[in-house]
Coordinates of N, CA and C in Angstrom, one line a residue:
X1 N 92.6 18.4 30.1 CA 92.7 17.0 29.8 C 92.3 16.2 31.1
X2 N 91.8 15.0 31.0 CA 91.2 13.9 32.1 C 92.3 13.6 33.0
X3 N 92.4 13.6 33.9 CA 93.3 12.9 35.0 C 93.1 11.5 34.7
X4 N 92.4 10.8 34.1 CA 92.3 9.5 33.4 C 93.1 9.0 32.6
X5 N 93.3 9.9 31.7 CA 94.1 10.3 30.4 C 95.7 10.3 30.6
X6 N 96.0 11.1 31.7 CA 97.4 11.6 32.4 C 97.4 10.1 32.6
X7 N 96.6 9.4 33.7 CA 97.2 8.2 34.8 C 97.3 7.2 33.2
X8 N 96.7 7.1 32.3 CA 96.6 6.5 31.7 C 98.3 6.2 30.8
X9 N 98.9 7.8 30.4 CA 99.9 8.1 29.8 C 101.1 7.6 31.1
X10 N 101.1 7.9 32.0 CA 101.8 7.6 32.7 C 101.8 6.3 32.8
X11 N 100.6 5.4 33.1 CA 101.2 3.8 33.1 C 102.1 3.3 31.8
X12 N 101.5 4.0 30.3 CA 102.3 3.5 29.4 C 103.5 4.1 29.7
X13 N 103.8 5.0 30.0 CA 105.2 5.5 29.8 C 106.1 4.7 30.6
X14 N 105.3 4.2 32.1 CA 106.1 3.2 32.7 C 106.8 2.3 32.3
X15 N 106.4 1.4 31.2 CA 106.6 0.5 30.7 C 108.2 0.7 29.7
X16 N 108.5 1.8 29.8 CA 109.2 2.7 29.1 C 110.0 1.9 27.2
X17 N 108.9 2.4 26.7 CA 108.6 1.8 25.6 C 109.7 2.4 24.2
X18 N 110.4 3.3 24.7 CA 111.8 3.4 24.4 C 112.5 2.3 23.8
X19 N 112.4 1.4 25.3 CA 113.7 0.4 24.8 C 113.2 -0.8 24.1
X20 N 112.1 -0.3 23.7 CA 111.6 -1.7 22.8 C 110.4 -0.9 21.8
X21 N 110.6 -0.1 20.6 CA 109.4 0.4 20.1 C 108.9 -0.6 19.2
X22 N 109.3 -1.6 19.2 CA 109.0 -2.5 18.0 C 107.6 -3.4 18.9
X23 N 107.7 -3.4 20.2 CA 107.0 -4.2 21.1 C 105.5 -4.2 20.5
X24 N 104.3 -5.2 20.8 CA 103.0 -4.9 20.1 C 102.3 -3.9 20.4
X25 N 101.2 -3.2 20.3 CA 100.6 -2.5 20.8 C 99.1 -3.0 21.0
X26 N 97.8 -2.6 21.6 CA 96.4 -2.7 21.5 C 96.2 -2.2 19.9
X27 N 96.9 -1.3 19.4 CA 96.2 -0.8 17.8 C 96.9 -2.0 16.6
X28 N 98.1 -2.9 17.1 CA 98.6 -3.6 16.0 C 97.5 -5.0 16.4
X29 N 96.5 -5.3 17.3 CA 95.8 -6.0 17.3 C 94.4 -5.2 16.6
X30 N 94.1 -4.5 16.7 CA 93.0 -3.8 15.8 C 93.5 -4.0 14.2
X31 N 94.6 -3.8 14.0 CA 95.1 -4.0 12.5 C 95.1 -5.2 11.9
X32 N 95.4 -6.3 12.7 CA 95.3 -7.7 12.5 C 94.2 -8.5 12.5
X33 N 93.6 -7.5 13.2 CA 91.7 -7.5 13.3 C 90.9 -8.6 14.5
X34 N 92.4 -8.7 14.9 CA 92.4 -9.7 16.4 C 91.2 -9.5 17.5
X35 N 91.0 -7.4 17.4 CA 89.7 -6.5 18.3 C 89.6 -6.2 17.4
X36 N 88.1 -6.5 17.4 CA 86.9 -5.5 16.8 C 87.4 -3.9 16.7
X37 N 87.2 -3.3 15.8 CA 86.9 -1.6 15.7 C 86.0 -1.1 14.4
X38 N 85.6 0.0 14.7 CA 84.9 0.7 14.0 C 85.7 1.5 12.9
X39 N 86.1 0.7 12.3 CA 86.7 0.8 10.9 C 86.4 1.8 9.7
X40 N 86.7 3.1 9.2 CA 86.2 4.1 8.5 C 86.8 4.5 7.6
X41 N 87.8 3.7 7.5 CA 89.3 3.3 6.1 C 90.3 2.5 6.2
X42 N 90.6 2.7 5.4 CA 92.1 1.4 5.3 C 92.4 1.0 3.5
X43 N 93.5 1.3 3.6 CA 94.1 1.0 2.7 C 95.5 0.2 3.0
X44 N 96.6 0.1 2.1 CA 97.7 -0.7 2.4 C 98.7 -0.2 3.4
X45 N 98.5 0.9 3.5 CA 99.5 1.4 4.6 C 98.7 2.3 5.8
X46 N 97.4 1.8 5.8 CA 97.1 2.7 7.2 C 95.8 2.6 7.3
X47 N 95.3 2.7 9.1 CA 94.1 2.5 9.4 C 93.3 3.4 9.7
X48 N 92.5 4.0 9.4 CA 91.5 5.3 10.5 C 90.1 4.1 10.9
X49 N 90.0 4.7 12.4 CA 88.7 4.0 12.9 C 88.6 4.9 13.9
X50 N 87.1 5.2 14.5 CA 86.3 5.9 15.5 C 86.8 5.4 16.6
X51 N 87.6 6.6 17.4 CA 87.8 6.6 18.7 C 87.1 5.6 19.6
X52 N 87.2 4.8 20.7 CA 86.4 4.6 21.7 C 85.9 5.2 22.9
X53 N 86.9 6.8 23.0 CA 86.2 7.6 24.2 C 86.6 8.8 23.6
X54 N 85.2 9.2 22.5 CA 85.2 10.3 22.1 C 85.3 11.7 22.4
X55 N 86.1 12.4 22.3 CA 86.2 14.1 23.0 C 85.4 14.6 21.5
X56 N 84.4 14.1 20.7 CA 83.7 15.7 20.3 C 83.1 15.0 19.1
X57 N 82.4 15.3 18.6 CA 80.9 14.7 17.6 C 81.3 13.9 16.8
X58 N 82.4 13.9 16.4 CA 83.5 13.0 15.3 C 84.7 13.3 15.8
X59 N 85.1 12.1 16.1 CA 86.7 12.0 16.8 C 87.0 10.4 15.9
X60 N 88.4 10.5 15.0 CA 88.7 9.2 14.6 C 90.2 9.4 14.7
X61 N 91.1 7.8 14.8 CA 92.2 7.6 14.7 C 92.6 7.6 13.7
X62 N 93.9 8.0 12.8 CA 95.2 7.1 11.8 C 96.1 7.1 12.2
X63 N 96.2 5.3 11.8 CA 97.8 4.6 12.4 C 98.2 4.3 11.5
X64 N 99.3 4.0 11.2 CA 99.9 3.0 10.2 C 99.7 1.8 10.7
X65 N 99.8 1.2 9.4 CA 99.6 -0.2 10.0 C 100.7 -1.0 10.4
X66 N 102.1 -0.8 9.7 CA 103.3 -1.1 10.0 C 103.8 -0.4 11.0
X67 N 103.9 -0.8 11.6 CA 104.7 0.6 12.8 C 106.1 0.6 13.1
X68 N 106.8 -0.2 12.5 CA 107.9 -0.3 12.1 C 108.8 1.0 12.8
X69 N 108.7 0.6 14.8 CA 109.7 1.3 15.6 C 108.7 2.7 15.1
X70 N 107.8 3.0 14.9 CA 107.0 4.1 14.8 C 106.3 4.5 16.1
X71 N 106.3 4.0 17.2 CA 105.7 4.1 18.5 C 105.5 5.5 19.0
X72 N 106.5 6.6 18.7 CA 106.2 8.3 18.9 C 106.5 8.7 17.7
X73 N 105.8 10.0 17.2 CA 106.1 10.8 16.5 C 107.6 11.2 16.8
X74 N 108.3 11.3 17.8 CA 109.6 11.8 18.2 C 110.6 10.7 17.4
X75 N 110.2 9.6 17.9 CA 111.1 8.1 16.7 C 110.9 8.4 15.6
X76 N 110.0 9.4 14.8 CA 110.7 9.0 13.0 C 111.8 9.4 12.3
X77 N 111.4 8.4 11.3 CA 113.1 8.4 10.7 C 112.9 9.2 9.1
X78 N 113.9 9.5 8.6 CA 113.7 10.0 7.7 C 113.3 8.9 6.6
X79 N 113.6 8.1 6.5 CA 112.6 7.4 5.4 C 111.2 7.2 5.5
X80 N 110.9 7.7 6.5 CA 109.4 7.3 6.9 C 108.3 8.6 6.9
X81 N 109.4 9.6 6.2 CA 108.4 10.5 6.0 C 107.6 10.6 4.9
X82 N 107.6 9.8 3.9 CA 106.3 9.6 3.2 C 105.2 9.0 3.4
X83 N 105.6 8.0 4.3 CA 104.5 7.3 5.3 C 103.4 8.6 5.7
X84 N 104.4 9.8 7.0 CA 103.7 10.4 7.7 C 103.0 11.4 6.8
X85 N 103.5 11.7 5.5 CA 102.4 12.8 4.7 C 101.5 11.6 4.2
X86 N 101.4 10.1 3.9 CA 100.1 9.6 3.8 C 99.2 9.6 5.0
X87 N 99.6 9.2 6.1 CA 99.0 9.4 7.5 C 97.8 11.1 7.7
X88 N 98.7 12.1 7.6 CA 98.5 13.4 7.0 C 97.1 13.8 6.0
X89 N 97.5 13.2 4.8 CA 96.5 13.3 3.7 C 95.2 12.2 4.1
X90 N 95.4 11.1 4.5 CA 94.3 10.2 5.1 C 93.5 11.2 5.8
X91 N 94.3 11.9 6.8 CA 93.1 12.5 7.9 C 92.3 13.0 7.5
X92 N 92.9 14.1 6.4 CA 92.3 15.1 5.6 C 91.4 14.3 5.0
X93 N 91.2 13.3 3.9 CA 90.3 12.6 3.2 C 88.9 12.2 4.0
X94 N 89.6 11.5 4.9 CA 88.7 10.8 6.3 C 88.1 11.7 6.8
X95 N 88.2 12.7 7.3 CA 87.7 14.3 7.7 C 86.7 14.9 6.8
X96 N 87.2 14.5 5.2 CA 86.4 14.9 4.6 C 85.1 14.5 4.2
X97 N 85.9 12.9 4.4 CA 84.1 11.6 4.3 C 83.7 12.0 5.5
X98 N 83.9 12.8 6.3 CA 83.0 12.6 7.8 C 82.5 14.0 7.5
X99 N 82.1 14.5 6.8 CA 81.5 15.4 6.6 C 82.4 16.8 7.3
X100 N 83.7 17.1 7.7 CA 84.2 17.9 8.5 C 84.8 18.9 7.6
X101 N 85.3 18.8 6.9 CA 85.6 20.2 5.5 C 85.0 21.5 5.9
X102 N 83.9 21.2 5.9 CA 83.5 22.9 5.4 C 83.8 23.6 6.9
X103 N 83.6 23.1 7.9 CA 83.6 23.8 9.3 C 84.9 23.2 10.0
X104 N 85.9 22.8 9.1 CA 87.3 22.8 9.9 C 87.3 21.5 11.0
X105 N 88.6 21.1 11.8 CA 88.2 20.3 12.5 C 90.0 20.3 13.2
X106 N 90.1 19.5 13.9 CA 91.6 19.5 14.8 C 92.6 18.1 14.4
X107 N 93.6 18.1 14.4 CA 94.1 17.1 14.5 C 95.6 17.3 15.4
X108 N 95.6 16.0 16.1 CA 96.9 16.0 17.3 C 97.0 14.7 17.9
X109 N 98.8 15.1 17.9 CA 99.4 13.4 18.0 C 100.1 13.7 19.5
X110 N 99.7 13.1 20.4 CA 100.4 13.2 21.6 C 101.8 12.4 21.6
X111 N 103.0 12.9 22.0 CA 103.9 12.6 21.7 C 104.2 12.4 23.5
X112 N 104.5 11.0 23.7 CA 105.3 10.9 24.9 C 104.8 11.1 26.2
X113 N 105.4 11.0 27.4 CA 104.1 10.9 28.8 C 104.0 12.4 29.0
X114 N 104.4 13.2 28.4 CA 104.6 14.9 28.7 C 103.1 15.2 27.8
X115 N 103.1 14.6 26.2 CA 102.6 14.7 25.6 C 100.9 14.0 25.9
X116 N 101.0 13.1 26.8 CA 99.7 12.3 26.9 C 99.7 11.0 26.7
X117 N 100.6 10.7 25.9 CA 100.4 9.5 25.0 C 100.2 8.3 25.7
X118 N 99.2 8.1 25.6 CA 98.8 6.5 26.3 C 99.0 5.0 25.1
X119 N 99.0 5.1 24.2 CA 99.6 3.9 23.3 C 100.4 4.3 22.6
X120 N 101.5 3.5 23.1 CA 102.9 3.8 22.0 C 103.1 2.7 20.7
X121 N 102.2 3.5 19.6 CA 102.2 3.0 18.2 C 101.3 4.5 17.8
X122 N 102.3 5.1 16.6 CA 102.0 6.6 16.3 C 100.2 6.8 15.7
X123 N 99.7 7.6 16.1 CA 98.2 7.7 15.8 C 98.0 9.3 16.0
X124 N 97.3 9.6 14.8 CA 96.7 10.9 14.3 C 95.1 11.1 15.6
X125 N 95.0 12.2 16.2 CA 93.7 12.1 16.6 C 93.2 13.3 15.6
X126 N 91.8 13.0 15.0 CA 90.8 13.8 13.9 C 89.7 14.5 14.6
X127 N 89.7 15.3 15.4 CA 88.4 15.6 16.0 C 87.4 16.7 15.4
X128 N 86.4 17.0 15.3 CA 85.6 17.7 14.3 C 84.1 17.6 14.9
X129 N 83.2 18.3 14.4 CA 81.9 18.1 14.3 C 81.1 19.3 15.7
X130 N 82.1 20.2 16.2 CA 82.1 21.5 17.1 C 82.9 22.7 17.2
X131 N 82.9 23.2 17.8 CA 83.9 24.3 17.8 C 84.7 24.0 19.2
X132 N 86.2 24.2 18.5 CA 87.0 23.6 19.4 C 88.0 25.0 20.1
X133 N 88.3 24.5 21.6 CA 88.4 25.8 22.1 C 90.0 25.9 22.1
X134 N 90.7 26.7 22.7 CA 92.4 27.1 22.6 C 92.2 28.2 24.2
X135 N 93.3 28.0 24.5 CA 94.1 26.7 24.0 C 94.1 25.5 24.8
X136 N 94.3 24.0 24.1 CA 93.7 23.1 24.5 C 94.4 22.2 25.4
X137 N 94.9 22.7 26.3 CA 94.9 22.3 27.2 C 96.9 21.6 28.1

């Protein structure tokens, strides 16, 4: 992983986003469509769009669009696990419009400053389109 990545997880974690997961994020401005993105689905409960600093030939996000205190994977709640098997099945679909099916592909949600997580609003990373190595890091 980037030492970019790390300083990056670490500034958010600073912010310690705990005590407020409802707070906005850069991705609930992408959903509102406030910033531009490269948009590759969407339906009523969730976004996938093309990374902006790609690690591998096809790399895309899904967020929910509601994030409703959704900020880590560690915050969900039990009602919200139908959400995360849509989030789930999206990747797979989205993976599969990107042509990634037949030759497999990765997905991973950094959870927390241990975890990487540089935006606290929960997001699928889809990466595909190589052979990915293990262990990753």
């Amino acid at each position: 992983m980037s030492t970019d990545e790390v300083n990056a997880a670490d500034a958010a974690a600073s912010t310690d986003p705990a005590v407020n997961p409802s707070a906005p994020t850069f991705f609930d401005k992408l959903v509102s469509k406030d910033i531009p993105a490269d948009i590759i689905f969407e339906d009523d409960q969730c976004l996938a769009f093309r990374d902006i600093n790609p690690q591998a030939p096809v790399h895309f996000l899904v967020i929910p669009k509601n994030k409703d205190g959704l900020n880590r994977l560690s915050n969900a709640r039990e009602d919200q696990k139908a959400l995360l098997g849509h989030l789930m099945y999206t990747a797979q679909e989205v993976a599969t419009q990107e042509g990634l099916k037949p030759g497999g592909f990765r997905v991973v949600i950094n959870d927390g400053k241990d975890g990487a997580q540089s935006v606290y609003h929960l997001h699928i990373h889809v990466m595909g389109g190589r052979q990915m190595q293990w262990p990753p890091g």
